[in-house]
C-alpha cells in the first residue's frame, strides 16, 4: 500500500506540469496572435551607445523662425499692396525672403548645444492598426 501512495504524487505532479506548460504556451500564442492582429509589427533593430551629441538649440531656432515669419508676413503685405503683376510679385517675394532669412540668421545665429544621448536598444516597432 505504501508504494501505491508513493507513486501517486509523482503522477499528479507530472500531469499538472504538462497541463501548466500547455496553458502557458496557449496564453503566449494568444498574446502573440492578438499583438500581430491589432498592431503593425515592424522589425527595426536600432542600437546606440550612450554619448554626447551636438544639436541645434531649439530656443534659438524658435526665435529665428519667429523673426522669419514676421518678416515674411511683411513681405507679402508689401508685395500684394504695391505690386499688381504676379510675376513681379513672385520675384519680389523670393528675393525678399532670401534677404529676410539672411538678416534673421544674423540676428539669431545657429547655436549648437551638447546633449547626452542615453543607451538605446530598439528591436520591434508597434503601430496601431485600427485606432
mmCIF file with all atom_site columns, C-alpha atoms in Angstrom:
data_model
loop_
_atom_site.group_PDB
_atom_site.id
_atom_site.type_symbol
_atom_site.label_atom_id
_atom_site.label_alt_id
_atom_site.label_comp_id
_atom_site.label_asym_id
_atom_site.label_entity_id
_atom_site.label_seq_id
_atom_site.pdbx_PDB_ins_code
_atom_site.Cartn_x
_atom_site.Cartn_y
_atom_site.Cartn_z
_atom_site.occupancy
_atom_site.B_iso_or_equiv
_atom_site.pdbx_formal_charge
_atom_site.auth_seq_id
_atom_site.auth_comp_id
_atom_site.auth_asym_id
_atom_site.auth_atom_id
_atom_site.pdbx_PDB_model_num
ATOM 1   C CA . UNK A 1 1   ? 0.000  0.000  0.000   1.00 0.00 ? 1   UNK A CA 1
ATOM 2   C CA . UNK A 1 2   ? 2.816  2.363  0.793   1.00 0.00 ? 2   UNK A CA 1
ATOM 3   C CA . UNK A 1 3   ? 4.244  2.015  -2.707  1.00 0.00 ? 3   UNK A CA 1
ATOM 4   C CA . UNK A 1 4   ? 0.853  2.793  -4.236  1.00 0.00 ? 4   UNK A CA 1
ATOM 5   C CA . UNK A 1 5   ? 0.600  6.091  -2.376  1.00 0.00 ? 5   UNK A CA 1
ATOM 6   C CA . UNK A 1 6   ? 4.230  6.920  -3.049  1.00 0.00 ? 6   UNK A CA 1
ATOM 7   C CA . UNK A 1 7   ? 3.661  6.795  -6.832  1.00 0.00 ? 7   UNK A CA 1
ATOM 8   C CA . UNK A 1 8   ? 0.530  8.915  -6.977  1.00 0.00 ? 8   UNK A CA 1
ATOM 9   C CA . UNK A 1 9   ? 2.036  12.313 -6.120  1.00 0.00 ? 9   UNK A CA 1
ATOM 10  C CA . UNK A 1 10  ? 4.649  11.972 -8.880  1.00 0.00 ? 10  UNK A CA 1
ATOM 11  C CA . UNK A 1 11  ? 1.985  11.204 -11.477 1.00 0.00 ? 11  UNK A CA 1
ATOM 12  C CA . UNK A 1 12  ? -0.116 14.149 -10.350 1.00 0.00 ? 12  UNK A CA 1
ATOM 13  C CA . UNK A 1 13  ? 2.906  16.445 -10.413 1.00 0.00 ? 13  UNK A CA 1
ATOM 14  C CA . UNK A 1 14  ? 3.779  15.287 -13.952 1.00 0.00 ? 14  UNK A CA 1
ATOM 15  C CA . UNK A 1 15  ? 0.218  15.850 -15.173 1.00 0.00 ? 15  UNK A CA 1
ATOM 16  C CA . UNK A 1 16  ? -0.046 19.276 -13.541 1.00 0.00 ? 16  UNK A CA 1
ATOM 17  C CA . UNK A 1 17  ? 3.311  20.322 -15.030 1.00 0.00 ? 17  UNK A CA 1
ATOM 18  C CA . UNK A 1 18  ? 2.225  19.252 -18.504 1.00 0.00 ? 18  UNK A CA 1
ATOM 19  C CA . UNK A 1 19  ? -1.131 20.997 -18.112 1.00 0.00 ? 19  UNK A CA 1
ATOM 20  C CA . UNK A 1 20  ? 0.600  24.174 -16.901 1.00 0.00 ? 20  UNK A CA 1
ATOM 21  C CA . UNK A 1 21  ? 3.072  24.057 -19.808 1.00 0.00 ? 21  UNK A CA 1
ATOM 22  C CA . UNK A 1 22  ? 0.228  23.677 -22.318 1.00 0.00 ? 22  UNK A CA 1
ATOM 23  C CA . UNK A 1 23  ? -1.704 26.521 -20.692 1.00 0.00 ? 23  UNK A CA 1
ATOM 24  C CA . UNK A 1 24  ? 1.367  28.798 -20.671 1.00 0.00 ? 24  UNK A CA 1
ATOM 25  C CA . UNK A 1 25  ? 2.093  28.013 -24.323 1.00 0.00 ? 25  UNK A CA 1
ATOM 26  C CA . UNK A 1 26  ? -1.544 28.725 -25.218 1.00 0.00 ? 26  UNK A CA 1
ATOM 27  C CA . UNK A 1 27  ? -1.548 32.069 -23.394 1.00 0.00 ? 27  UNK A CA 1
ATOM 28  C CA . UNK A 1 28  ? 1.686  33.124 -25.106 1.00 0.00 ? 28  UNK A CA 1
ATOM 29  C CA . UNK A 1 29  ? 0.323  32.064 -28.515 1.00 0.00 ? 29  UNK A CA 1
ATOM 30  C CA . UNK A 1 30  ? -2.899 34.042 -27.986 1.00 0.00 ? 30  UNK A CA 1
ATOM 31  C CA . UNK A 1 31  ? -0.924 37.116 -26.845 1.00 0.00 ? 31  UNK A CA 1
ATOM 32  C CA . UNK A 1 32  ? 1.298  36.955 -29.941 1.00 0.00 ? 32  UNK A CA 1
ATOM 33  C CA . UNK A 1 33  ? -1.708 36.483 -32.243 1.00 0.00 ? 33  UNK A CA 1
ATOM 34  C CA . UNK A 1 34  ? -3.524 39.464 -30.686 1.00 0.00 ? 34  UNK A CA 1
ATOM 35  C CA . UNK A 1 35  ? -0.425 41.636 -30.977 1.00 0.00 ? 35  UNK A CA 1
ATOM 36  C CA . UNK A 1 36  ? 0.030  40.773 -34.653 1.00 0.00 ? 36  UNK A CA 1
ATOM 37  C CA . UNK A 1 37  ? -3.687 41.322 -35.316 1.00 0.00 ? 37  UNK A CA 1
ATOM 38  C CA . UNK A 1 38  ? -4.030 44.659 -33.505 1.00 0.00 ? 38  UNK A CA 1
ATOM 39  C CA . UNK A 1 39  ? -0.651 46.166 -34.377 1.00 0.00 ? 39  UNK A CA 1
ATOM 40  C CA . UNK A 1 40  ? 1.511  46.552 -37.449 1.00 0.00 ? 40  UNK A CA 1
ATOM 41  C CA . UNK A 1 41  ? 4.692  44.873 -36.221 1.00 0.00 ? 41  UNK A CA 1
ATOM 42  C CA . UNK A 1 42  ? 7.949  46.004 -37.818 1.00 0.00 ? 42  UNK A CA 1
ATOM 43  C CA . UNK A 1 43  ? 11.388 44.710 -37.013 1.00 0.00 ? 43  UNK A CA 1
ATOM 44  C CA . UNK A 1 44  ? 13.619 47.731 -36.599 1.00 0.00 ? 44  UNK A CA 1
ATOM 45  C CA . UNK A 1 45  ? 16.921 46.875 -34.953 1.00 0.00 ? 45  UNK A CA 1
ATOM 46  C CA . UNK A 1 46  ? 18.342 50.128 -33.657 1.00 0.00 ? 46  UNK A CA 1
ATOM 47  C CA . UNK A 1 47  ? 21.216 50.265 -31.199 1.00 0.00 ? 47  UNK A CA 1
ATOM 48  C CA . UNK A 1 48  ? 23.122 53.268 -29.919 1.00 0.00 ? 48  UNK A CA 1
ATOM 49  C CA . UNK A 1 49  ? 25.659 53.631 -27.165 1.00 0.00 ? 49  UNK A CA 1
ATOM 50  C CA . UNK A 1 50  ? 25.499 56.460 -24.663 1.00 0.00 ? 50  UNK A CA 1
ATOM 51  C CA . UNK A 1 51  ? 27.401 59.569 -25.596 1.00 0.00 ? 51  UNK A CA 1
ATOM 52  C CA . UNK A 1 52  ? 27.253 63.269 -26.242 1.00 0.00 ? 52  UNK A CA 1
ATOM 53  C CA . UNK A 1 53  ? 25.919 64.741 -29.475 1.00 0.00 ? 53  UNK A CA 1
ATOM 54  C CA . UNK A 1 54  ? 25.583 68.319 -30.648 1.00 0.00 ? 54  UNK A CA 1
ATOM 55  C CA . UNK A 1 55  ? 22.173 69.593 -31.709 1.00 0.00 ? 55  UNK A CA 1
ATOM 56  C CA . UNK A 1 56  ? 20.883 72.988 -32.698 1.00 0.00 ? 56  UNK A CA 1
ATOM 57  C CA . UNK A 1 57  ? 19.430 74.977 -29.816 1.00 0.00 ? 57  UNK A CA 1
ATOM 58  C CA . UNK A 1 58  ? 15.637 74.727 -30.084 1.00 0.00 ? 58  UNK A CA 1
ATOM 59  C CA . UNK A 1 59  ? 15.012 78.075 -28.359 1.00 0.00 ? 59  UNK A CA 1
ATOM 60  C CA . UNK A 1 60  ? 17.359 79.908 -30.737 1.00 0.00 ? 60  UNK A CA 1
ATOM 61  C CA . UNK A 1 61  ? 15.736 78.239 -33.760 1.00 0.00 ? 61  UNK A CA 1
ATOM 62  C CA . UNK A 1 62  ? 12.276 79.206 -32.480 1.00 0.00 ? 62  UNK A CA 1
ATOM 63  C CA . UNK A 1 63  ? 13.388 82.853 -32.249 1.00 0.00 ? 63  UNK A CA 1
ATOM 64  C CA . UNK A 1 64  ? 14.810 82.643 -35.782 1.00 0.00 ? 64  UNK A CA 1
ATOM 65  C CA . UNK A 1 65  ? 11.570 81.168 -37.154 1.00 0.00 ? 65  UNK A CA 1
ATOM 66  C CA . UNK A 1 66  ? 9.504  83.810 -35.361 1.00 0.00 ? 66  UNK A CA 1
ATOM 67  C CA . UNK A 1 67  ? 11.657 86.558 -36.889 1.00 0.00 ? 67  UNK A CA 1
ATOM 68  C CA . UNK A 1 68  ? 11.438 84.982 -40.360 1.00 0.00 ? 68  UNK A CA 1
ATOM 69  C CA . UNK A 1 69  ? 7.657  84.516 -40.207 1.00 0.00 ? 69  UNK A CA 1
ATOM 70  C CA . UNK A 1 70  ? 7.148  88.123 -39.110 1.00 0.00 ? 70  UNK A CA 1
ATOM 71  C CA . UNK A 1 71  ? 9.285  89.425 -41.974 1.00 0.00 ? 71  UNK A CA 1
ATOM 72  C CA . UNK A 1 72  ? 7.645  87.027 -44.421 1.00 0.00 ? 72  UNK A CA 1
ATOM 73  C CA . UNK A 1 73  ? 4.249  88.406 -43.472 1.00 0.00 ? 73  UNK A CA 1
ATOM 74  C CA . UNK A 1 74  ? 5.530  91.948 -44.004 1.00 0.00 ? 74  UNK A CA 1
ATOM 75  C CA . UNK A 1 75  ? 6.989  90.948 -47.382 1.00 0.00 ? 75  UNK A CA 1
ATOM 76  C CA . UNK A 1 76  ? 3.653  89.519 -48.531 1.00 0.00 ? 76  UNK A CA 1
ATOM 77  C CA . UNK A 1 77  ? 1.737  92.562 -47.316 1.00 0.00 ? 77  UNK A CA 1
ATOM 78  C CA . UNK A 1 78  ? 4.113  94.847 -49.222 1.00 0.00 ? 78  UNK A CA 1
ATOM 79  C CA . UNK A 1 79  ? 4.057  92.710 -52.368 1.00 0.00 ? 79  UNK A CA 1
ATOM 80  C CA . UNK A 1 80  ? 0.283  92.420 -52.607 1.00 0.00 ? 80  UNK A CA 1
ATOM 81  C CA . UNK A 1 81  ? -0.358 96.051 -51.640 1.00 0.00 ? 81  UNK A CA 1
ATOM 82  C CA . UNK A 1 82  ? 2.072  97.692 -54.065 1.00 0.00 ? 82  UNK A CA 1
ATOM 83  C CA . UNK A 1 83  ? 2.699  95.305 -56.992 1.00 0.00 ? 83  UNK A CA 1
ATOM 84  C CA . UNK A 1 84  ? -0.010 94.304 -59.485 1.00 0.00 ? 84  UNK A CA 1
ATOM 85  C CA . UNK A 1 85  ? 1.968  91.969 -61.760 1.00 0.00 ? 85  UNK A CA 1
ATOM 86  C CA . UNK A 1 86  ? 2.009  88.349 -60.397 1.00 0.00 ? 86  UNK A CA 1
ATOM 87  C CA . UNK A 1 87  ? 5.407  87.574 -61.942 1.00 0.00 ? 87  UNK A CA 1
ATOM 88  C CA . UNK A 1 88  ? 6.958  90.627 -60.322 1.00 0.00 ? 88  UNK A CA 1
ATOM 89  C CA . UNK A 1 89  ? 5.250  89.755 -57.022 1.00 0.00 ? 89  UNK A CA 1
ATOM 90  C CA . UNK A 1 90  ? 6.752  86.272 -57.128 1.00 0.00 ? 90  UNK A CA 1
ATOM 91  C CA . UNK A 1 91  ? 10.240 87.593 -57.883 1.00 0.00 ? 91  UNK A CA 1
ATOM 92  C CA . UNK A 1 92  ? 9.957  90.260 -55.172 1.00 0.00 ? 92  UNK A CA 1
ATOM 93  C CA . UNK A 1 93  ? 8.791  87.698 -52.599 1.00 0.00 ? 93  UNK A CA 1
ATOM 94  C CA . UNK A 1 94  ? 11.579 85.223 -53.456 1.00 0.00 ? 94  UNK A CA 1
ATOM 95  C CA . UNK A 1 95  ? 14.386 87.780 -53.259 1.00 0.00 ? 95  UNK A CA 1
ATOM 96  C CA . UNK A 1 96  ? 12.962 89.405 -50.137 1.00 0.00 ? 96  UNK A CA 1
ATOM 97  C CA . UNK A 1 97  ? 12.598 86.025 -48.417 1.00 0.00 ? 97  UNK A CA 1
ATOM 98  C CA . UNK A 1 98  ? 16.256 85.229 -49.065 1.00 0.00 ? 98  UNK A CA 1
ATOM 99  C CA . UNK A 1 99  ? 17.265 88.606 -47.649 1.00 0.00 ? 99  UNK A CA 1
ATOM 100 C CA . UNK A 1 100 ? 14.957 88.142 -44.628 1.00 0.00 ? 100 UNK A CA 1
ATOM 101 C CA . UNK A 1 101 ? 16.370 84.674 -43.922 1.00 0.00 ? 101 UNK A CA 1
ATOM 102 C CA . UNK A 1 102 ? 19.901 86.056 -44.029 1.00 0.00 ? 102 UNK A CA 1
ATOM 103 C CA . UNK A 1 103 ? 19.062 89.015 -41.780 1.00 0.00 ? 103 UNK A CA 1
ATOM 104 C CA . UNK A 1 104 ? 17.215 86.845 -39.248 1.00 0.00 ? 104 UNK A CA 1
ATOM 105 C CA . UNK A 1 105 ? 20.097 84.373 -39.197 1.00 0.00 ? 105 UNK A CA 1
ATOM 106 C CA . UNK A 1 106 ? 22.457 87.279 -38.476 1.00 0.00 ? 106 UNK A CA 1
ATOM 107 C CA . UNK A 1 107 ? 20.223 88.330 -35.567 1.00 0.00 ? 107 UNK A CA 1
ATOM 108 C CA . UNK A 1 108 ? 19.763 84.786 -34.260 1.00 0.00 ? 108 UNK A CA 1
ATOM 109 C CA . UNK A 1 109 ? 22.810 82.718 -35.262 1.00 0.00 ? 109 UNK A CA 1
ATOM 110 C CA . UNK A 1 110 ? 22.613 78.958 -35.179 1.00 0.00 ? 110 UNK A CA 1
ATOM 111 C CA . UNK A 1 111 ? 23.916 77.651 -31.857 1.00 0.00 ? 111 UNK A CA 1
ATOM 112 C CA . UNK A 1 112 ? 24.860 74.085 -31.048 1.00 0.00 ? 112 UNK A CA 1
ATOM 113 C CA . UNK A 1 113 ? 24.246 72.598 -27.612 1.00 0.00 ? 113 UNK A CA 1
ATOM 114 C CA . UNK A 1 114 ? 25.675 69.361 -26.265 1.00 0.00 ? 114 UNK A CA 1
ATOM 115 C CA . UNK A 1 115 ? 23.056 66.771 -25.362 1.00 0.00 ? 115 UNK A CA 1
ATOM 116 C CA . UNK A 1 116 ? 23.688 63.493 -23.571 1.00 0.00 ? 116 UNK A CA 1
ATOM 117 C CA . UNK A 1 117 ? 22.270 60.563 -25.504 1.00 0.00 ? 117 UNK A CA 1
ATOM 118 C CA . UNK A 1 118 ? 21.322 57.551 -23.355 1.00 0.00 ? 118 UNK A CA 1
ATOM 119 C CA . UNK A 1 119 ? 21.846 53.900 -24.234 1.00 0.00 ? 119 UNK A CA 1
ATOM 120 C CA . UNK A 1 120 ? 19.101 52.802 -26.622 1.00 0.00 ? 120 UNK A CA 1
ATOM 121 C CA . UNK A 1 121 ? 18.074 49.363 -27.817 1.00 0.00 ? 121 UNK A CA 1
ATOM 122 C CA . UNK A 1 122 ? 15.062 49.058 -30.083 1.00 0.00 ? 122 UNK A CA 1
ATOM 123 C CA . UNK A 1 123 ? 14.154 45.795 -31.780 1.00 0.00 ? 123 UNK A CA 1
ATOM 124 C CA . UNK A 1 124 ? 10.442 45.965 -32.623 1.00 0.00 ? 124 UNK A CA 1
ATOM 125 C CA . UNK A 1 125 ? 8.163  48.876 -33.552 1.00 0.00 ? 125 UNK A CA 1
ATOM 126 C CA . UNK A 1 126 ? 4.417  48.544 -32.986 1.00 0.00 ? 126 UNK A CA 1
ATOM 127 C CA . UNK A 1 127 ? 1.971  50.823 -34.812 1.00 0.00 ? 127 UNK A CA 1
ATOM 128 C CA . UNK A 1 128 ? -1.754 50.576 -34.047 1.00 0.00 ? 128 UNK A CA 1
ATOM 129 C CA . UNK A 1 129 ? -3.802 49.348 -36.990 1.00 0.00 ? 129 UNK A CA 1
ATOM 130 C CA . UNK A 1 130 ? -7.340 50.289 -36.031 1.00 0.00 ? 130 UNK A CA 1
ATOM 131 C CA . UNK A 1 131 ? -7.147 53.416 -33.886 1.00 0.00 ? 131 UNK A CA 1
#
